[in-house]
């Protein structure tokens, strides 16, 4: 009986299969539709662990001047206590109130008055802090410069006193000098401070510490902050050949002993380090290089190159070279050299000390006969792909008191440092450039050099600073 049932079922299945295939043989359009259904499914050819990534389409990420000079930190002083607030949330609330700059410059003659500046900073206030000193002319989204007023004054803080409504101070806290300004008259001051309060609802209490010629704010309690794991993508080097050579014929040099390949002409070279995926572009100064030879690239002012000139030129280059999809900000500027640093979630990216600096784009310019030209550009070819949240792990970030203890153990003082910054460290194990782990850590800046808190803990920072002092005093 069971055998008869099985035979009957088999016959029915066979008949159905025959009908389906007969349908597709007769109706060719139906077969095409079935094929297309599966052909249209997303295809992928890269995989990391259980995370699958579609083949990326690389395009340059456009930057605005205000992106490069955005503040790094927002500190609120309330009833004598300091608090860190997430400045992106605050700026978002402020922009809901107005699209105009919230302040106007009143006096373009700097005042050098450490005592008055101490009084200003001693009162309750809101201050926007920048990683490096920025020309006031560049803070277009923060301050309006009245017509006819001229200033090259550089600031690293903008302070809005709470107890002096309407007042604003543009401060160089290193040189203890400032310019005065006011909140724009069209803005309701109460609404402005209310918007800032709304955007800064999530606060972290901070303590103030004196560093070399300045102050820094560090958390009163240790913080738990997750690492960030991302897949990595390499921008094809062919994407850079035309921006460098612009159609000119070039020669190719095979990898040397250091595994560096070179595309080059008499005037320019594009070098790729296959071990590190760092790209270097060099232009010789014997004539205007192809990158910057158009009439619009001429600097229309004297031999003096301003910070604005450098940043505008950097923006032009970013249109051709920047594939980093997140924030990029000015980290340092000295002697016609710029370091633009990659940011993620409002924090700068540095590298493990044994690695090249994957967080930095380094640019060196030269000025000749009223022309500003790129001399050297160095940057990473690898960029972030997909965030792999499952691999993220909690990390402990030290409090200010714990940093003070570590410094004391190493017989070091806060006054040794120009800046102490919370950022991400790019870790060594990249699984052949397939993924990266970005770990939150404290970084200590001395001049243009950056050291991690791990170098403080193992004593290597103390030794390097002793060697630096010895060279300086020699």
CSV table of C-alpha atoms in Angstrom, one decimal:
chain,number,residue,atom,x,y,z
A,1,UNK,CA,0.0,0.0,0.0
A,2,UNK,CA,2.8,2.4,1.0
A,3,UNK,CA,4.6,1.4,-2.2
A,4,UNK,CA,1.6,2.5,-4.4
A,5,UNK,CA,1.4,5.8,-2.6
A,6,UNK,CA,5.1,6.5,-3.1
A,7,UNK,CA,4.8,5.7,-6.9
A,8,UNK,CA,1.8,8.0,-7.2
A,9,UNK,CA,3.6,10.9,-5.5
A,10,UNK,CA,6.6,10.4,-7.7
A,11,UNK,CA,4.5,10.4,-10.9
A,12,UNK,CA,2.8,13.7,-9.8
A,13,UNK,CA,6.2,15.4,-9.1
A,14,UNK,CA,7.5,14.2,-12.5
A,15,UNK,CA,4.5,15.5,-14.3
A,16,UNK,CA,4.8,18.9,-12.5
A,17,UNK,CA,8.5,19.2,-13.3
A,18,UNK,CA,7.7,18.4,-16.9
A,19,UNK,CA,5.0,21.1,-17.1
A,20,UNK,CA,7.4,23.7,-15.6
A,21,UNK,CA,10.2,23.0,-18.1
A,22,UNK,CA,7.8,22.8,-21.0
A,23,UNK,CA,6.5,26.3,-19.9
A,24,UNK,CA,10.0,27.8,-20.0
A,25,UNK,CA,10.9,26.1,-23.3
A,26,UNK,CA,7.7,27.4,-24.9
A,27,UNK,CA,7.8,30.8,-23.2
A,28,UNK,CA,11.4,32.1,-23.6
A,29,UNK,CA,10.4,35.5,-22.0
A,30,UNK,CA,9.5,33.8,-18.7
A,31,UNK,CA,12.9,32.1,-18.6
A,32,UNK,CA,14.6,35.5,-19.2
A,33,UNK,CA,12.6,37.0,-16.3
A,34,UNK,CA,13.6,34.2,-14.0
A,35,UNK,CA,17.3,34.6,-15.0
A,36,UNK,CA,17.1,38.4,-14.5
A,37,UNK,CA,15.7,37.9,-11.1
A,38,UNK,CA,18.9,36.3,-9.9
A,39,UNK,CA,21.2,38.3,-12.1
A,40,UNK,CA,20.1,41.5,-10.5
A,41,UNK,CA,21.0,40.4,-7.0
A,42,UNK,CA,24.0,42.4,-5.5
A,43,UNK,CA,27.3,40.7,-6.2
A,44,UNK,CA,30.3,40.9,-3.9
A,45,UNK,CA,33.9,39.9,-4.3
A,46,UNK,CA,35.4,41.0,-1.0
A,47,UNK,CA,34.9,39.4,2.4
A,48,UNK,CA,36.2,39.8,5.9
A,49,UNK,CA,35.0,37.3,8.5
A,50,UNK,CA,31.3,37.3,8.2
A,51,UNK,CA,31.1,40.8,6.7
A,52,UNK,CA,30.6,41.0,3.0
A,53,UNK,CA,31.3,44.2,1.1
A,54,UNK,CA,30.1,45.2,-2.4
A,55,UNK,CA,32.8,46.2,-4.8
A,56,UNK,CA,33.4,49.9,-3.9
A,57,UNK,CA,33.0,52.8,-6.2
A,58,UNK,CA,35.7,55.2,-5.5
A,59,UNK,CA,35.1,58.9,-5.7
A,60,UNK,CA,36.7,61.9,-4.2
A,61,UNK,CA,35.2,63.4,-1.1
A,62,UNK,CA,34.6,67.1,-1.4
A,63,UNK,CA,35.6,69.4,1.5
A,64,UNK,CA,34.6,72.9,2.4
A,65,UNK,CA,36.9,75.4,4.1
A,66,UNK,CA,34.7,75.3,7.2
A,67,UNK,CA,35.3,71.5,7.4
A,68,UNK,CA,39.0,71.9,7.6
A,69,UNK,CA,38.9,74.5,10.4
A,70,UNK,CA,36.0,73.0,12.5
A,71,UNK,CA,36.5,73.2,16.3
A,72,UNK,CA,37.9,70.1,18.0
A,73,UNK,CA,36.3,70.5,21.4
A,74,UNK,CA,33.5,72.4,23.1
A,75,UNK,CA,34.0,73.3,26.8
A,76,UNK,CA,31.2,74.8,29.0
A,77,UNK,CA,32.1,76.4,32.3
A,78,UNK,CA,29.1,76.4,34.6
A,79,UNK,CA,29.2,77.5,38.3
A,80,UNK,CA,32.9,77.1,38.3
A,81,UNK,CA,32.9,73.5,36.9
A,82,UNK,CA,34.1,72.5,33.4
A,83,UNK,CA,32.1,70.2,31.1
A,84,UNK,CA,32.9,68.6,27.7
A,85,UNK,CA,29.9,68.7,25.3
A,86,UNK,CA,29.7,67.2,21.8
A,87,UNK,CA,30.3,70.2,19.6
A,88,UNK,CA,28.6,68.6,16.5
A,89,UNK,CA,25.3,68.4,18.4
A,90,UNK,CA,25.6,72.0,19.7
A,91,UNK,CA,26.5,73.4,16.2
A,92,UNK,CA,23.5,71.5,14.8
A,93,UNK,CA,21.2,73.2,17.3
A,94,UNK,CA,22.8,76.6,16.6
A,95,UNK,CA,22.4,76.1,12.8
A,96,UNK,CA,18.7,75.5,13.4
A,97,UNK,CA,18.6,79.0,14.9
A,98,UNK,CA,20.5,80.7,12.1
A,99,UNK,CA,22.6,80.0,9.0
A,100,UNK,CA,24.6,83.1,9.5
A,101,UNK,CA,27.8,83.5,11.6
A,102,UNK,CA,26.7,84.0,15.2
A,103,UNK,CA,29.4,86.6,16.0
A,104,UNK,CA,30.8,89.8,14.5
A,105,UNK,CA,34.3,91.2,14.9
A,106,UNK,CA,34.3,94.5,16.8
A,107,UNK,CA,38.0,95.4,17.2
A,108,UNK,CA,40.8,94.2,14.9
A,109,UNK,CA,43.6,95.4,17.2
A,110,UNK,CA,44.8,92.5,19.4
A,111,UNK,CA,45.1,93.1,23.1
A,112,UNK,CA,47.9,91.3,25.0
A,113,UNK,CA,46.6,91.2,28.5
A,114,UNK,CA,47.2,87.9,30.5
A,115,UNK,CA,45.4,89.3,33.6
A,116,UNK,CA,42.3,90.3,31.7
A,117,UNK,CA,42.3,87.1,29.8
A,118,UNK,CA,42.5,85.1,33.1
A,119,UNK,CA,39.4,87.1,34.3
A,120,UNK,CA,37.5,86.3,31.1
A,121,UNK,CA,38.3,82.6,31.4
A,122,UNK,CA,37.6,82.6,35.1
A,123,UNK,CA,33.9,83.4,34.5
A,124,UNK,CA,31.3,81.0,33.4
A,125,UNK,CA,31.5,80.7,29.6
A,126,UNK,CA,31.2,78.6,26.5
A,127,UNK,CA,34.4,78.0,24.5
A,128,UNK,CA,35.1,76.5,21.2
A,129,UNK,CA,38.6,75.0,21.1
A,130,UNK,CA,40.7,74.4,17.9
A,131,UNK,CA,43.6,71.9,17.5
A,132,UNK,CA,45.9,74.6,16.1
A,133,UNK,CA,45.8,78.3,15.8
A,134,UNK,CA,43.5,79.3,12.9
A,135,UNK,CA,43.4,82.7,11.1
A,136,UNK,CA,40.2,84.5,12.1
A,137,UNK,CA,39.5,85.1,8.4
A,138,UNK,CA,39.0,81.3,8.0
A,139,UNK,CA,36.3,81.0,10.6
A,140,UNK,CA,33.6,82.0,8.1
A,141,UNK,CA,30.8,80.0,9.8
A,142,UNK,CA,31.7,81.5,13.3
A,143,UNK,CA,32.6,85.1,12.8
A,144,UNK,CA,31.7,87.9,10.3
A,145,UNK,CA,34.5,90.3,9.5
A,146,UNK,CA,33.0,93.8,8.8
A,147,UNK,CA,33.8,95.3,5.5
A,148,UNK,CA,37.0,97.3,5.6
A,149,UNK,CA,38.3,95.5,8.7
A,150,UNK,CA,41.5,93.5,8.1
A,151,UNK,CA,43.2,91.0,10.4
A,152,UNK,CA,45.7,88.1,10.2
A,153,UNK,CA,45.1,87.4,13.9
A,154,UNK,CA,45.1,83.6,14.6
A,155,UNK,CA,43.0,82.1,17.4
A,156,UNK,CA,42.7,78.7,19.0
A,157,UNK,CA,39.6,79.5,21.1
A,158,UNK,CA,36.4,81.4,20.8
A,159,UNK,CA,34.8,82.4,24.1
A,160,UNK,CA,31.2,83.4,24.8
A,161,UNK,CA,30.9,84.7,28.4
A,162,UNK,CA,27.6,83.8,30.0
A,163,UNK,CA,27.7,86.7,32.5
A,164,UNK,CA,28.4,89.3,29.7
A,165,UNK,CA,25.6,88.6,27.2
A,166,UNK,CA,26.5,89.7,23.7
A,167,UNK,CA,30.2,89.7,24.3
A,168,UNK,CA,32.6,87.4,22.4
A,169,UNK,CA,36.4,87.0,22.7
A,170,UNK,CA,38.6,85.5,19.9
A,171,UNK,CA,41.6,84.2,21.9
A,172,UNK,CA,45.1,83.1,21.3
A,173,UNK,CA,45.6,81.4,24.6
A,174,UNK,CA,49.2,80.6,23.9
A,175,UNK,CA,50.3,84.2,23.6
A,176,UNK,CA,47.6,85.5,26.0
A,177,UNK,CA,46.1,87.8,23.5
A,178,UNK,CA,42.6,88.4,22.1
A,179,UNK,CA,40.2,90.4,19.9
A,180,UNK,CA,36.8,91.5,21.0
A,181,UNK,CA,33.6,90.8,19.2
A,182,UNK,CA,29.8,90.6,19.8
A,183,UNK,CA,27.0,88.2,19.1
A,184,UNK,CA,25.1,89.3,15.9
A,185,UNK,CA,22.3,91.7,16.8
A,186,UNK,CA,19.8,89.8,14.7
A,187,UNK,CA,20.2,86.8,17.1
A,188,UNK,CA,18.2,86.5,20.3
A,189,UNK,CA,20.9,85.8,22.9
A,190,UNK,CA,18.6,83.9,25.2
A,191,UNK,CA,17.6,81.6,22.3
A,192,UNK,CA,21.3,81.2,21.3
A,193,UNK,CA,22.3,80.0,24.8
A,194,UNK,CA,19.1,77.9,25.0
A,195,UNK,CA,20.1,76.2,21.7
A,196,UNK,CA,23.6,75.5,23.1
A,197,UNK,CA,22.2,74.1,26.3
A,198,UNK,CA,19.9,71.8,24.2
A,199,UNK,CA,22.8,70.5,22.2
A,200,UNK,CA,25.0,70.0,25.2
A,201,UNK,CA,22.6,68.0,27.3
A,202,UNK,CA,25.1,65.1,27.4
A,203,UNK,CA,28.1,66.4,29.3
A,204,UNK,CA,31.3,65.0,30.8
A,205,UNK,CA,32.8,66.8,33.8
A,206,UNK,CA,36.4,67.9,33.1
A,207,UNK,CA,39.3,69.3,35.1
A,208,UNK,CA,41.6,72.0,33.9
A,209,UNK,CA,45.4,71.4,33.7
A,210,UNK,CA,48.2,73.8,32.8
A,211,UNK,CA,50.4,72.6,30.0
A,212,UNK,CA,53.2,74.5,28.1
A,213,UNK,CA,51.9,78.1,27.8
A,214,UNK,CA,48.3,76.9,27.8
A,215,UNK,CA,45.7,74.8,29.5
A,216,UNK,CA,44.0,71.5,28.6
A,217,UNK,CA,40.8,69.9,29.8
A,218,UNK,CA,40.8,66.2,30.8
A,219,UNK,CA,37.9,64.1,32.3
A,220,UNK,CA,37.5,63.9,36.0
A,221,UNK,CA,36.6,60.2,35.8
A,222,UNK,CA,38.0,57.5,33.6
A,223,UNK,CA,35.8,56.8,30.6
A,224,UNK,CA,34.7,53.6,28.7
A,225,UNK,CA,34.9,54.2,25.0
A,226,UNK,CA,34.6,51.4,22.3
A,227,UNK,CA,37.2,50.7,19.7
A,228,UNK,CA,36.1,50.9,16.1
A,229,UNK,CA,36.8,48.1,13.7
A,230,UNK,CA,36.5,48.8,9.9
A,231,UNK,CA,37.2,46.9,6.7
A,232,UNK,CA,39.8,48.6,4.6
A,233,UNK,CA,39.7,49.5,1.0
A,234,UNK,CA,42.6,50.6,-1.2
A,235,UNK,CA,42.1,53.4,-3.7
A,236,UNK,CA,43.5,52.3,-7.0
A,237,UNK,CA,46.7,54.1,-7.9
A,238,UNK,CA,45.4,54.7,-11.4
A,239,UNK,CA,43.0,57.2,-9.8
A,240,UNK,CA,46.0,59.5,-9.1
A,241,UNK,CA,47.9,59.2,-12.3
A,242,UNK,CA,45.9,61.7,-14.3
A,243,UNK,CA,45.7,64.3,-11.4
A,244,UNK,CA,49.5,64.1,-11.2
A,245,UNK,CA,50.5,64.0,-14.8
A,246,UNK,CA,47.5,65.4,-16.6
A,247,UNK,CA,48.0,63.3,-19.8
A,248,UNK,CA,51.7,63.8,-20.0
A,249,UNK,CA,53.8,60.7,-20.9
A,250,UNK,CA,55.6,59.1,-17.9
A,251,UNK,CA,58.0,56.3,-17.3
A,252,UNK,CA,57.5,53.5,-14.8
A,253,UNK,CA,60.2,52.2,-12.5
A,254,UNK,CA,59.8,48.6,-11.1
A,255,UNK,CA,59.9,48.1,-7.3
A,256,UNK,CA,63.3,48.9,-5.7
A,257,UNK,CA,64.8,47.1,-2.7
A,258,UNK,CA,62.3,48.9,-0.4
A,259,UNK,CA,59.4,47.7,-2.6
A,260,UNK,CA,58.7,51.2,-3.9
A,261,UNK,CA,57.4,51.7,-7.4
A,262,UNK,CA,57.6,55.0,-9.3
A,263,UNK,CA,55.7,56.8,-12.1
A,264,UNK,CA,57.7,59.8,-13.1
A,265,UNK,CA,58.5,62.5,-15.7
A,266,UNK,CA,61.3,65.0,-15.6
A,267,UNK,CA,59.3,67.3,-13.4
A,268,UNK,CA,57.1,65.1,-11.3
A,269,UNK,CA,57.0,61.7,-9.6
A,270,UNK,CA,54.3,59.4,-8.1
A,271,UNK,CA,55.7,56.8,-5.8
A,272,UNK,CA,53.8,53.9,-4.3
A,273,UNK,CA,55.2,51.9,-1.3
A,274,UNK,CA,53.7,48.5,-1.7
A,275,UNK,CA,54.6,47.5,1.8
A,276,UNK,CA,52.8,50.4,3.5
A,277,UNK,CA,50.3,51.6,0.8
A,278,UNK,CA,51.7,55.2,1.3
A,279,UNK,CA,51.7,57.4,-1.8
A,280,UNK,CA,54.2,60.3,-2.3
A,281,UNK,CA,53.9,62.9,-5.0
A,282,UNK,CA,56.9,65.1,-5.7
A,283,UNK,CA,57.2,68.1,-8.0
A,284,UNK,CA,60.4,69.8,-8.9
A,285,UNK,CA,60.6,73.6,-8.7
A,286,UNK,CA,62.4,74.3,-12.0
A,287,UNK,CA,59.1,75.1,-13.6
A,288,UNK,CA,55.4,75.2,-12.7
A,289,UNK,CA,54.2,71.7,-12.2
A,290,UNK,CA,51.2,70.3,-14.1
A,291,UNK,CA,49.1,70.1,-11.0
A,292,UNK,CA,49.0,73.8,-10.4
A,293,UNK,CA,49.7,75.4,-13.8
A,294,UNK,CA,46.3,76.9,-14.6
A,295,UNK,CA,45.7,80.6,-14.3
A,296,UNK,CA,43.3,80.2,-11.5
A,297,UNK,CA,46.1,78.8,-9.4
A,298,UNK,CA,48.0,82.0,-9.3
A,299,UNK,CA,48.3,83.6,-5.9
A,300,UNK,CA,47.3,87.2,-6.5
A,301,UNK,CA,49.1,88.7,-3.5
A,302,UNK,CA,52.7,89.4,-2.7
A,303,UNK,CA,55.4,87.0,-1.6
A,304,UNK,CA,53.8,86.5,1.8
A,305,UNK,CA,51.8,83.2,1.8
A,306,UNK,CA,48.9,83.3,4.3
A,307,UNK,CA,47.3,80.4,6.0
A,308,UNK,CA,44.2,81.0,3.9
A,309,UNK,CA,46.3,80.6,0.7
A,310,UNK,CA,47.6,77.3,1.9
A,311,UNK,CA,44.2,76.0,2.8
A,312,UNK,CA,42.5,77.1,-0.4
A,313,UNK,CA,45.3,75.4,-2.3
A,314,UNK,CA,44.8,72.3,-0.2
A,315,UNK,CA,41.0,72.3,-1.0
A,316,UNK,CA,41.9,72.3,-4.7
A,317,UNK,CA,44.1,69.3,-4.2
A,318,UNK,CA,41.4,67.6,-2.1
A,319,UNK,CA,39.1,67.7,-5.1
A,320,UNK,CA,41.6,65.4,-6.8
A,321,UNK,CA,43.2,63.3,-4.1
A,322,UNK,CA,40.9,63.1,-1.0
A,323,UNK,CA,39.0,59.8,-0.9
A,324,UNK,CA,38.5,59.8,2.9
A,325,UNK,CA,34.7,59.8,3.4
A,326,UNK,CA,34.9,61.3,7.0
A,327,UNK,CA,36.0,64.6,8.4
A,328,UNK,CA,39.5,66.0,7.6
A,329,UNK,CA,40.9,69.0,9.6
A,330,UNK,CA,44.0,71.1,9.9
A,331,UNK,CA,46.3,69.6,12.5
A,332,UNK,CA,49.4,71.8,12.1
A,333,UNK,CA,50.8,74.5,9.8
A,334,UNK,CA,54.4,75.7,9.8
A,335,UNK,CA,56.7,77.1,7.2
A,336,UNK,CA,54.4,76.4,4.2
A,337,UNK,CA,53.8,72.9,5.4
A,338,UNK,CA,50.4,71.6,6.3
A,339,UNK,CA,49.3,68.4,8.1
A,340,UNK,CA,45.6,67.6,7.4
A,341,UNK,CA,44.4,64.9,9.8
A,342,UNK,CA,41.7,62.3,9.2
A,343,UNK,CA,38.9,62.3,11.8
A,344,UNK,CA,36.3,59.8,12.8
A,345,UNK,CA,33.4,60.5,15.1
A,346,UNK,CA,34.9,63.9,16.0
A,347,UNK,CA,38.3,62.4,17.0
A,348,UNK,CA,41.6,62.6,15.1
A,349,UNK,CA,43.3,59.4,13.9
A,350,UNK,CA,47.0,58.7,14.7
A,351,UNK,CA,49.0,55.5,14.1
A,352,UNK,CA,50.8,53.0,16.2
A,353,UNK,CA,54.4,54.3,16.6
A,354,UNK,CA,55.7,51.4,14.5
A,355,UNK,CA,53.5,52.3,11.5
A,356,UNK,CA,53.5,55.2,9.0
A,357,UNK,CA,51.0,57.9,9.9
A,358,UNK,CA,47.8,56.6,8.3
A,359,UNK,CA,45.8,59.5,9.8
A,360,UNK,CA,47.8,62.3,8.1
A,361,UNK,CA,48.0,63.9,4.7
A,362,UNK,CA,51.3,66.0,4.6
A,363,UNK,CA,51.6,68.8,2.2
A,364,UNK,CA,54.6,71.0,1.5
A,365,UNK,CA,54.3,74.1,-0.7
A,366,UNK,CA,56.7,76.6,-2.2
A,367,UNK,CA,56.0,80.2,-3.3
A,368,UNK,CA,57.9,81.6,-6.2
A,369,UNK,CA,57.1,84.7,-8.3
A,370,UNK,CA,53.6,85.2,-6.8
A,371,UNK,CA,52.8,81.5,-7.4
A,372,UNK,CA,52.0,78.9,-4.8
A,373,UNK,CA,53.0,75.4,-5.9
A,374,UNK,CA,52.8,72.0,-4.4
A,375,UNK,CA,56.2,70.6,-3.7
A,376,UNK,CA,55.3,67.3,-1.9
A,377,UNK,CA,52.2,65.4,-1.0
A,378,UNK,CA,52.2,62.3,1.2
A,379,UNK,CA,49.1,60.3,2.1
A,380,UNK,CA,47.7,56.9,2.6
A,381,UNK,CA,46.0,54.9,-0.2
A,382,UNK,CA,43.8,53.0,2.3
A,383,UNK,CA,40.5,54.3,3.5
A,384,UNK,CA,37.7,52.9,5.7
A,385,UNK,CA,35.1,50.6,4.3
A,386,UNK,CA,32.3,49.0,6.5
A,387,UNK,CA,32.1,49.3,10.2
A,388,UNK,CA,32.3,45.8,11.8
A,389,UNK,CA,30.5,46.5,15.0
A,390,UNK,CA,30.6,42.9,16.3
A,391,UNK,CA,34.4,43.1,16.6
A,392,UNK,CA,34.3,46.3,18.6
A,393,UNK,CA,35.4,46.1,22.2
A,394,UNK,CA,35.2,48.5,25.2
A,395,UNK,CA,38.3,50.4,26.0
A,396,UNK,CA,39.2,52.3,29.2
A,397,UNK,CA,40.3,55.9,28.7
A,398,UNK,CA,42.3,57.4,31.6
A,399,UNK,CA,41.1,60.4,33.7
A,400,UNK,CA,43.1,63.5,34.1
A,401,UNK,CA,44.2,62.4,37.6
A,402,UNK,CA,45.4,59.0,36.2
A,403,UNK,CA,47.4,60.8,33.5
A,404,UNK,CA,48.9,63.0,36.2
A,405,UNK,CA,50.0,59.9,38.2
A,406,UNK,CA,51.5,58.4,35.1
A,407,UNK,CA,53.5,61.6,34.4
A,408,UNK,CA,54.7,61.6,38.0
A,409,UNK,CA,55.9,58.0,37.8
A,410,UNK,CA,58.0,59.0,34.7
A,411,UNK,CA,59.2,62.2,36.4
A,412,UNK,CA,57.5,64.3,33.7
A,413,UNK,CA,55.3,67.3,34.0
A,414,UNK,CA,52.3,68.6,32.1
A,415,UNK,CA,54.4,71.7,31.1
A,416,UNK,CA,56.4,69.4,28.7
A,417,UNK,CA,53.4,69.2,26.3
A,418,UNK,CA,51.8,71.6,23.9
A,419,UNK,CA,48.6,69.6,23.7
A,420,UNK,CA,47.0,66.5,25.1
A,421,UNK,CA,44.4,65.0,22.7
A,422,UNK,CA,41.9,62.1,22.8
A,423,UNK,CA,42.1,60.3,19.4
A,424,UNK,CA,42.0,56.9,17.7
A,425,UNK,CA,45.2,54.9,17.3
A,426,UNK,CA,45.4,52.9,14.0
A,427,UNK,CA,46.6,49.4,15.1
A,428,UNK,CA,49.3,47.3,13.5
A,429,UNK,CA,47.4,44.1,12.7
A,430,UNK,CA,45.5,44.9,9.5
A,431,UNK,CA,45.4,41.3,8.1
A,432,UNK,CA,47.1,42.3,4.9
A,433,UNK,CA,45.1,45.6,4.7
A,434,UNK,CA,41.7,43.9,5.0
A,435,UNK,CA,40.7,45.5,8.3
A,436,UNK,CA,41.8,48.0,10.9
A,437,UNK,CA,41.1,48.4,14.6
A,438,UNK,CA,40.9,52.0,15.8
A,439,UNK,CA,41.5,52.2,19.6
A,440,UNK,CA,40.7,55.4,21.6
A,441,UNK,CA,43.8,56.7,23.4
A,442,UNK,CA,45.4,59.8,24.8
A,443,UNK,CA,48.1,61.5,22.7
A,444,UNK,CA,50.7,64.0,23.8
A,445,UNK,CA,52.0,66.7,21.4
A,446,UNK,CA,55.4,68.2,21.7
A,447,UNK,CA,56.1,70.7,18.9
A,448,UNK,CA,55.0,68.7,15.8
A,449,UNK,CA,55.7,65.3,17.3
A,450,UNK,CA,52.9,63.1,18.6
A,451,UNK,CA,53.3,60.4,21.2
A,452,UNK,CA,50.8,57.9,22.6
A,453,UNK,CA,50.0,57.2,26.2
A,454,UNK,CA,51.5,53.7,25.8
A,455,UNK,CA,54.8,55.4,25.1
A,456,UNK,CA,54.3,57.3,28.4
A,457,UNK,CA,53.6,54.1,30.3
A,458,UNK,CA,56.6,52.1,29.0
A,459,UNK,CA,59.0,54.9,29.6
A,460,UNK,CA,60.0,55.5,25.9
A,461,UNK,CA,58.4,58.9,25.9
A,462,UNK,CA,60.6,60.1,28.8
A,463,UNK,CA,63.7,58.8,27.0
A,464,UNK,CA,62.8,60.5,23.7
A,465,UNK,CA,62.1,63.8,25.5
A,466,UNK,CA,65.4,63.6,27.2
A,467,UNK,CA,67.1,63.0,23.9
A,468,UNK,CA,65.2,65.9,22.4
A,469,UNK,CA,66.2,68.3,25.2
A,470,UNK,CA,69.9,67.1,24.8
A,471,UNK,CA,69.8,68.0,21.1
A,472,UNK,CA,68.2,71.4,21.8
A,473,UNK,CA,70.8,72.3,24.4
A,474,UNK,CA,73.8,71.0,22.4
